[in-house]
mmCIF file of C-alpha atoms in Angstrom:
data_model
loop_
_atom_site.group_PDB
_atom_site.id
_atom_site.type_symbol
_atom_site.label_atom_id
_atom_site.label_comp_id
_atom_site.label_asym_id
_atom_site.label_seq_id
_atom_site.Cartn_x
_atom_site.Cartn_y
_atom_site.Cartn_z
ATOM 1 C CA MET A 10 26.327 -1.693 0.810
ATOM 2 C CA SER A 11 26.581 -4.425 3.439
ATOM 3 C CA ALA A 12 28.436 -2.025 5.750
ATOM 4 C CA LEU A 13 25.687 0.569 5.456
ATOM 5 C CA GLN A 14 22.982 -2.064 5.922
ATOM 6 C CA ALA A 15 24.802 -3.199 9.069
ATOM 7 C CA TYR A 16 24.705 0.417 10.252
ATOM 8 C CA VAL A 17 20.939 0.583 9.771
ATOM 9 C CA ARG A 18 20.503 -2.781 11.459
ATOM 10 C CA ALA A 19 22.497 -1.518 14.452
ATOM 11 C CA THR A 20 20.757 1.847 14.805
ATOM 12 C CA ALA A 21 17.135 1.051 13.901
ATOM 13 C CA PRO A 22 16.474 -0.688 17.264
ATOM 14 C CA ILE A 23 17.374 2.478 19.216
ATOM 15 C CA GLY A 24 14.177 3.575 20.946
ATOM 16 C CA ARG A 25 12.205 0.684 19.427
ATOM 17 C CA ASP A 26 11.133 -2.802 20.408
ATOM 18 C CA THR A 27 12.563 -5.539 18.192
ATOM 19 C CA GLU A 28 11.905 -9.163 17.309
ATOM 20 C CA ARG A 29 13.934 -11.649 15.269
ATOM 21 C CA ILE A 30 11.663 -13.373 12.744
ATOM 22 C CA GLY A 31 13.490 -15.753 10.430
ATOM 23 C CA PRO A 32 16.028 -13.698 8.445
ATOM 24 C CA PHE A 33 14.378 -10.409 9.473
ATOM 25 C CA LEU A 34 14.934 -7.883 12.234
ATOM 26 C CA ALA A 35 11.478 -6.446 12.909
ATOM 27 C CA THR A 36 11.370 -3.060 14.649
ATOM 28 C CA PHE A 37 8.390 -1.477 16.398
ATOM 29 C CA ALA A 38 8.267 2.134 17.591
ATOM 30 C CA LYS A 39 7.238 2.467 21.230
ATOM 31 C CA ASP A 40 5.184 5.636 20.811
ATOM 32 C CA SER A 41 4.135 5.781 17.159
ATOM 33 C CA ALA A 42 2.223 3.751 14.583
ATOM 34 C CA HIS A 43 3.692 5.772 11.701
ATOM 35 C CA PRO A 44 4.764 3.366 8.930
ATOM 36 C CA MET A 45 8.132 5.099 8.530
ATOM 37 C CA GLU A 46 8.968 4.246 12.149
ATOM 38 C CA ASN A 47 7.862 0.599 12.068
ATOM 39 C CA TYR A 48 9.642 -1.633 9.580
ATOM 40 C CA ALA A 49 11.714 -4.779 9.174
ATOM 41 C CA ILE A 50 15.229 -5.213 7.796
ATOM 42 C CA PRO A 51 16.442 -8.449 6.163
ATOM 43 C CA ASP A 52 19.774 -10.066 6.905
ATOM 44 C CA ASP A 53 22.463 -9.779 4.248
ATOM 45 C CA GLY A 54 21.903 -12.419 1.587
ATOM 46 C CA ALA A 55 18.520 -13.393 3.050
ATOM 47 C CA LYS A 56 16.370 -15.846 1.096
ATOM 48 C CA PRO A 57 13.116 -15.769 3.089
ATOM 49 C CA SER A 58 10.624 -18.588 2.756
ATOM 50 C CA PRO A 59 6.873 -17.946 2.362
ATOM 51 C CA ALA A 60 6.396 -19.203 5.928
ATOM 52 C CA GLU A 61 8.932 -16.728 7.308
ATOM 53 C CA ILE A 62 7.299 -13.869 5.421
ATOM 54 C CA ALA A 63 3.906 -14.950 6.783
ATOM 55 C CA LEU A 64 5.286 -14.827 10.338
ATOM 56 C CA LEU A 65 6.643 -11.342 9.691
ATOM 57 C CA ILE A 66 3.273 -10.160 8.391
ATOM 58 C CA SER A 67 1.548 -11.606 11.451
ATOM 59 C CA ALA A 68 3.923 -9.833 13.845
ATOM 60 C CA TYR A 69 2.970 -6.438 12.432
ATOM 61 C CA ARG A 70 -0.740 -7.125 12.060
ATOM 62 C CA GLN A 71 -0.964 -8.350 15.653
ATOM 63 C CA ARG A 72 0.233 -4.884 16.656
ATOM 64 C CA ASP A 73 -2.189 -3.160 14.233
ATOM 65 C CA LEU A 74 0.767 -1.990 12.155
ATOM 66 C CA LEU A 75 1.369 -2.009 8.412
ATOM 67 C CA PRO A 76 3.740 -4.846 7.436
ATOM 68 C CA ARG A 77 6.629 -2.939 5.933
ATOM 69 C CA LEU A 78 10.337 -3.297 5.065
ATOM 70 C CA GLU A 79 13.198 -0.968 4.182
ATOM 71 C CA PHE A 80 16.522 -2.299 2.901
ATOM 72 C CA PHE A 81 19.395 -1.880 0.470
ATOM 73 C CA THR A 82 18.888 -4.205 -2.477
ATOM 74 C CA ASP A 83 22.592 -4.910 -2.985
ATOM 75 C CA ALA A 84 22.797 -6.371 0.528
ATOM 76 C CA ALA A 85 19.789 -8.686 0.080
ATOM 77 C CA PRO A 86 19.149 -9.080 -3.668
ATOM 78 C CA ASP A 87 16.627 -11.945 -3.387
ATOM 79 C CA VAL A 88 14.288 -10.354 -0.854
ATOM 80 C CA GLU A 89 12.353 -7.947 -3.068
ATOM 81 C CA ALA A 90 11.129 -10.684 -5.417
ATOM 82 C CA ALA A 91 10.119 -12.871 -2.469
ATOM 83 C CA LEU A 92 8.098 -10.025 -0.954
ATOM 84 C CA VAL A 93 6.419 -9.161 -4.248
ATOM 85 C CA ALA A 94 5.439 -12.827 -4.577
ATOM 86 C CA ALA A 95 3.786 -12.441 -1.158
ATOM 87 C CA GLU A 96 1.793 -9.464 -2.549
ATOM 88 C CA PHE A 97 3.892 -6.687 -1.044
ATOM 89 C CA THR A 98 3.969 -3.566 -3.194
ATOM 90 C CA LEU A 99 6.832 -1.183 -3.831
ATOM 91 C CA GLU A 100 6.349 2.183 -2.106
ATOM 92 C CA ARG A 101 9.475 3.732 -3.510
ATOM 93 C CA ARG A 102 12.922 2.994 -4.848
ATOM 94 C CA VAL A 103 15.484 5.661 -3.975
ATOM 95 C CA PRO A 104 19.231 6.036 -4.454
ATOM 96 C CA VAL A 105 21.649 5.660 -1.567
ATOM 97 C CA MET A 106 24.249 8.427 -1.718
ATOM 98 C CA THR A 107 27.526 8.440 0.209
ATOM 99 C CA CYS A 108 30.197 10.999 1.030
ATOM 100 C CA GLY A 109 33.608 10.075 2.439
ATOM 101 C CA THR A 110 35.946 12.478 4.164
ATOM 102 C CA GLU A 111 37.877 13.000 0.933
ATOM 103 C CA ASP A 112 34.710 13.591 -1.124
ATOM 104 C CA LEU A 113 33.141 16.486 0.754
ATOM 105 C CA VAL A 114 32.719 19.749 -1.148
ATOM 106 C CA ASP A 115 32.270 22.967 0.829
ATOM 107 C CA CYS A 116 29.054 24.793 -0.015
ATOM 108 C CA GLY A 117 28.859 28.184 1.606
ATOM 109 C CA ALA A 118 25.523 29.490 2.847
ATOM 110 C CA PRO A 119 24.140 32.797 1.538
ATOM 111 C CA GLU A 120 25.453 35.795 3.464
ATOM 112 C CA HIS A 121 22.146 36.327 5.269
ATOM 113 C CA ILE A 122 22.028 32.720 6.548
ATOM 114 C CA GLN A 123 23.845 31.460 9.650
ATOM 115 C CA LEU A 124 24.488 27.742 10.199
ATOM 116 C CA ARG A 125 24.973 26.489 13.754
ATOM 117 C CA GLU A 126 23.936 23.832 16.243
ATOM 118 C CA PRO A 127 20.766 24.442 18.300
ATOM 119 C CA SER A 128 21.439 25.670 21.830
ATOM 120 C CA SER A 129 18.046 25.255 23.528
ATOM 121 C CA ASP A 130 14.949 23.058 23.556
ATOM 122 C CA ASP A 131 13.025 25.940 21.993
ATOM 123 C CA GLU A 132 15.384 25.932 19.007
ATOM 124 C CA PHE A 133 15.108 22.155 18.638
ATOM 125 C CA ARG A 134 11.322 22.512 18.726
ATOM 126 C CA ARG A 135 11.195 25.320 16.169
ATOM 127 C CA LEU A 136 13.580 23.479 13.858
ATOM 128 C CA ARG A 137 11.562 20.266 14.042
ATOM 129 C CA SER A 138 8.411 22.243 13.231
ATOM 130 C CA VAL A 139 10.067 23.676 10.106
ATOM 131 C CA GLN A 140 11.182 20.179 9.093
ATOM 132 C CA ASN A 141 7.705 18.739 9.639
ATOM 133 C CA VAL A 142 6.060 21.380 7.467
ATOM 134 C CA ALA A 143 8.710 20.988 4.761
ATOM 135 C CA PHE A 144 7.874 17.273 4.576
ATOM 136 C CA GLY A 145 4.122 17.892 4.468
ATOM 137 C CA GLU A 146 3.406 17.012 8.082
ATOM 138 C CA SER A 147 1.861 18.834 11.046
ATOM 139 C CA PRO A 148 3.907 21.693 12.529
ATOM 140 C CA ASP A 149 3.165 20.373 16.009
ATOM 141 C CA VAL A 150 6.183 19.011 17.893
ATOM 142 C CA SER A 151 5.964 16.833 20.998
ATOM 143 C CA ASP A 152 8.294 16.865 23.974
ATOM 144 C CA ALA A 153 9.354 13.352 22.913
ATOM 145 C CA ASP A 154 10.383 14.707 19.501
ATOM 146 C CA VAL A 155 12.527 17.370 21.157
ATOM 147 C CA GLU A 156 14.111 14.850 23.509
ATOM 148 C CA ARG A 157 14.889 12.464 20.653
ATOM 149 C CA ASN A 158 16.428 15.121 18.421
ATOM 150 C CA ARG A 159 18.557 16.484 21.251
ATOM 151 C CA ASN A 160 20.502 13.223 21.199
ATOM 152 C CA TYR A 161 21.775 13.776 17.654
ATOM 153 C CA LEU A 162 24.188 16.109 15.902
ATOM 154 C CA THR A 163 21.906 18.801 14.514
ATOM 155 C CA VAL A 164 22.450 21.901 12.396
ATOM 156 C CA LEU A 165 19.952 24.713 11.916
ATOM 157 C CA ALA A 166 19.894 27.517 9.369
ATOM 158 C CA GLU A 167 18.585 30.864 10.526
ATOM 159 C CA HIS A 168 17.792 34.203 8.950
ATOM 160 C CA GLY A 169 17.949 36.729 11.751
ATOM 161 C CA GLU A 170 15.987 35.059 14.544
ATOM 162 C CA THR A 171 13.942 32.897 12.184
ATOM 163 C CA ILE A 172 14.874 29.236 11.733
ATOM 164 C CA VAL A 173 14.474 28.445 8.041
ATOM 165 C CA GLY A 174 15.878 24.915 7.800
ATOM 166 C CA GLY A 175 18.237 22.306 9.143
ATOM 167 C CA GLY A 176 19.286 18.680 9.226
ATOM 168 C CA ILE A 177 20.376 15.835 11.491
ATOM 169 C CA ALA A 178 23.229 13.315 11.575
ATOM 170 C CA LEU A 179 22.305 10.124 13.406
ATOM 171 C CA ASP A 180 24.576 8.022 15.619
ATOM 172 C CA ILE A 181 28.078 7.289 14.380
ATOM 173 C CA VAL A 182 28.558 3.507 14.314
ATOM 174 C CA SER A 183 31.679 1.815 12.917
ATOM 175 C CA GLY A 184 32.657 5.043 11.185
ATOM 176 C CA ALA A 185 29.318 5.622 9.436
ATOM 177 C CA THR A 186 26.429 8.020 9.990
ATOM 178 C CA GLU A 187 23.128 8.673 8.262
ATOM 179 C CA ILE A 188 22.128 12.220 7.332
ATOM 180 C CA VAL A 189 18.372 12.799 7.636
ATOM 181 C CA GLY A 190 15.790 15.547 7.774
ATOM 182 C CA ILE A 191 17.496 18.031 5.440
ATOM 183 C CA ALA A 192 14.761 20.630 5.020
ATOM 184 C CA VAL A 193 14.311 24.273 4.079
ATOM 185 C CA ALA A 194 11.136 26.327 4.486
ATOM 186 C CA ALA A 195 9.383 26.818 1.146
ATOM 187 C CA GLU A 196 9.866 30.579 1.045
ATOM 188 C CA HIS A 197 13.650 30.212 1.430
ATOM 189 C CA ARG A 198 14.311 27.529 -1.184
ATOM 190 C CA GLY A 199 16.354 28.013 -4.322
ATOM 191 C CA GLN A 200 19.177 29.857 -2.545
ATOM 192 C CA GLY A 201 21.591 26.977 -1.953
ATOM 193 C CA ILE A 202 20.655 26.654 1.716
ATOM 194 C CA ALA A 203 19.975 22.897 1.588
ATOM 195 C CA ALA A 204 23.365 22.186 0.004
ATOM 196 C CA ALA A 205 25.059 24.400 2.600
ATOM 197 C CA ILE A 206 23.286 22.602 5.462
ATOM 198 C CA THR A 207 24.265 19.228 4.008
ATOM 199 C CA ALA A 208 27.929 20.165 3.588
ATOM 200 C CA HIS A 209 28.206 21.794 7.028
ATOM 201 C CA LEU A 210 26.480 18.915 8.808
ATOM 202 C CA THR A 211 28.555 16.320 6.959
ATOM 203 C CA ARG A 212 31.782 18.133 7.834
ATOM 204 C CA LEU A 213 30.834 18.169 11.528
ATOM 205 C CA ALA A 214 30.023 14.451 11.351
ATOM 206 C CA HIS A 215 33.392 13.730 9.735
ATOM 207 C CA GLU A 216 35.146 15.757 12.428
ATOM 208 C CA ARG A 217 33.395 13.660 15.083
ATOM 209 C CA GLY A 218 34.556 10.359 13.647
ATOM 210 C CA ALA A 219 32.315 9.439 10.721
ATOM 211 C CA ARG A 220 34.432 8.277 7.789
ATOM 212 C CA THR A 221 31.345 7.838 5.619
ATOM 213 C CA ALA A 222 28.055 9.732 5.664
ATOM 214 C CA PHE A 223 25.090 8.480 3.672
ATOM 215 C CA LEU A 224 21.570 9.583 2.861
ATOM 216 C CA THR A 225 18.573 8.536 0.789
ATOM 217 C CA PRO A 226 17.079 11.450 -1.188
ATOM 218 C CA GLY A 227 13.336 11.333 -1.636
ATOM 219 C CA ASP A 228 13.575 11.989 -5.370
ATOM 220 C CA VAL A 229 16.093 12.442 -8.150
ATOM 221 C CA GLY A 230 15.733 16.223 -8.098
ATOM 222 C CA ILE A 231 16.824 16.657 -4.499
ATOM 223 C CA GLY A 232 19.728 14.317 -5.218
ATOM 224 C CA THR A 233 21.309 17.070 -7.304
ATOM 225 C CA VAL A 234 21.459 19.216 -4.156
ATOM 226 C CA TYR A 235 23.455 16.560 -2.331
ATOM 227 C CA ARG A 236 25.798 16.113 -5.295
ATOM 228 C CA ARG A 237 26.910 19.703 -4.800
ATOM 229 C CA ALA A 238 28.185 18.724 -1.350
ATOM 230 C CA GLY A 239 30.126 15.750 -2.730
ATOM 231 C CA TYR A 240 27.613 12.913 -2.372
ATOM 232 C CA ARG A 241 27.521 10.218 -5.063
ATOM 233 C CA VAL A 242 25.118 7.338 -5.739
ATOM 234 C CA ALA A 243 26.403 4.056 -4.284
ATOM 235 C CA GLY A 244 23.321 1.835 -4.449
ATOM 236 C CA GLU A 245 19.575 1.858 -3.908
ATOM 237 C CA CYS A 246 17.071 1.454 -1.088
ATOM 238 C CA VAL A 247 13.576 0.020 -1.457
ATOM 239 C CA HIS A 248 10.510 0.407 0.744
ATOM 240 C CA LEU A 249 7.828 -2.267 0.408
ATOM 241 C CA SER A 250 4.581 -2.754 2.312
ATOM 242 C CA LEU A 251 1.514 -5.002 2.403
ATOM 243 C CA SER A 252 -1.761 -3.096 2.598
#
C-alpha cells in the first residue's frame, strides 16, 4: 500500500495549496471548502505527537476548514489511534481495490449503451452533472469543474444522445492511476453499465501506461460491481475528521 499512498501524496497537491506539518502533508483546495477536497495525508510509518496533531488542526481551523485526513492504514498503522486520542472521529472505513494489467476482466456494455471519451466541453459538463446527481449533489457544474475534468482520461456512457453515466482515471504516476467518479443515472442502474464503464476506463488507463489502477468503493455493495471488472481488495482507507 505504500506505493499507492505515494501516488496519492504525489497527486493530491495538484491544483491545491500544500503545507508540511510534522509528518503530514496538508492540502487545501484553492476554490472550495468542501471537506473531500481539503485533507491531510500522513507520511509512511508516521507516529505523530500530540503537538504535531495540534499544529495540523490549527492549520485547517485558521482557514475555516474542517480538520480532516484520508490515508491507507497499512502505510501508516499508528496514525488512526493517535488521531482518535486527539478526538478525531472516523467518517468511514472503505476497502482499497486494485486491478493490474493481468487482472482486468472485460465487461461489455448493454447493446443500447455506447462507451466513449467526451469530445466537447458540453459533454464534459453533462457528464459531470450526471455524476453529481448520482452522488447526491447539485446538478450544477462550473466552468472550473469542466476545465479540471478535461485534464483527465474520461469515459462516458450514452443511450442515444443522453449521457447516462461515466468515470474518470486520474493522472498516471509511477505506473499507477486512481479510478474515480464511476456513476450511473438512477433510472439506468442494474444493467451492468457501471461494471462496463469501469472495465473500459481501466483498459484505456492500462493502454496509456498504468500498470495498476485502484479505487475506493463507497460501500461493500458497489465493490461487487468492481469485482466483475477484475478488481480485488488490497487494503483499506480511512477518513477521519475533527468537528
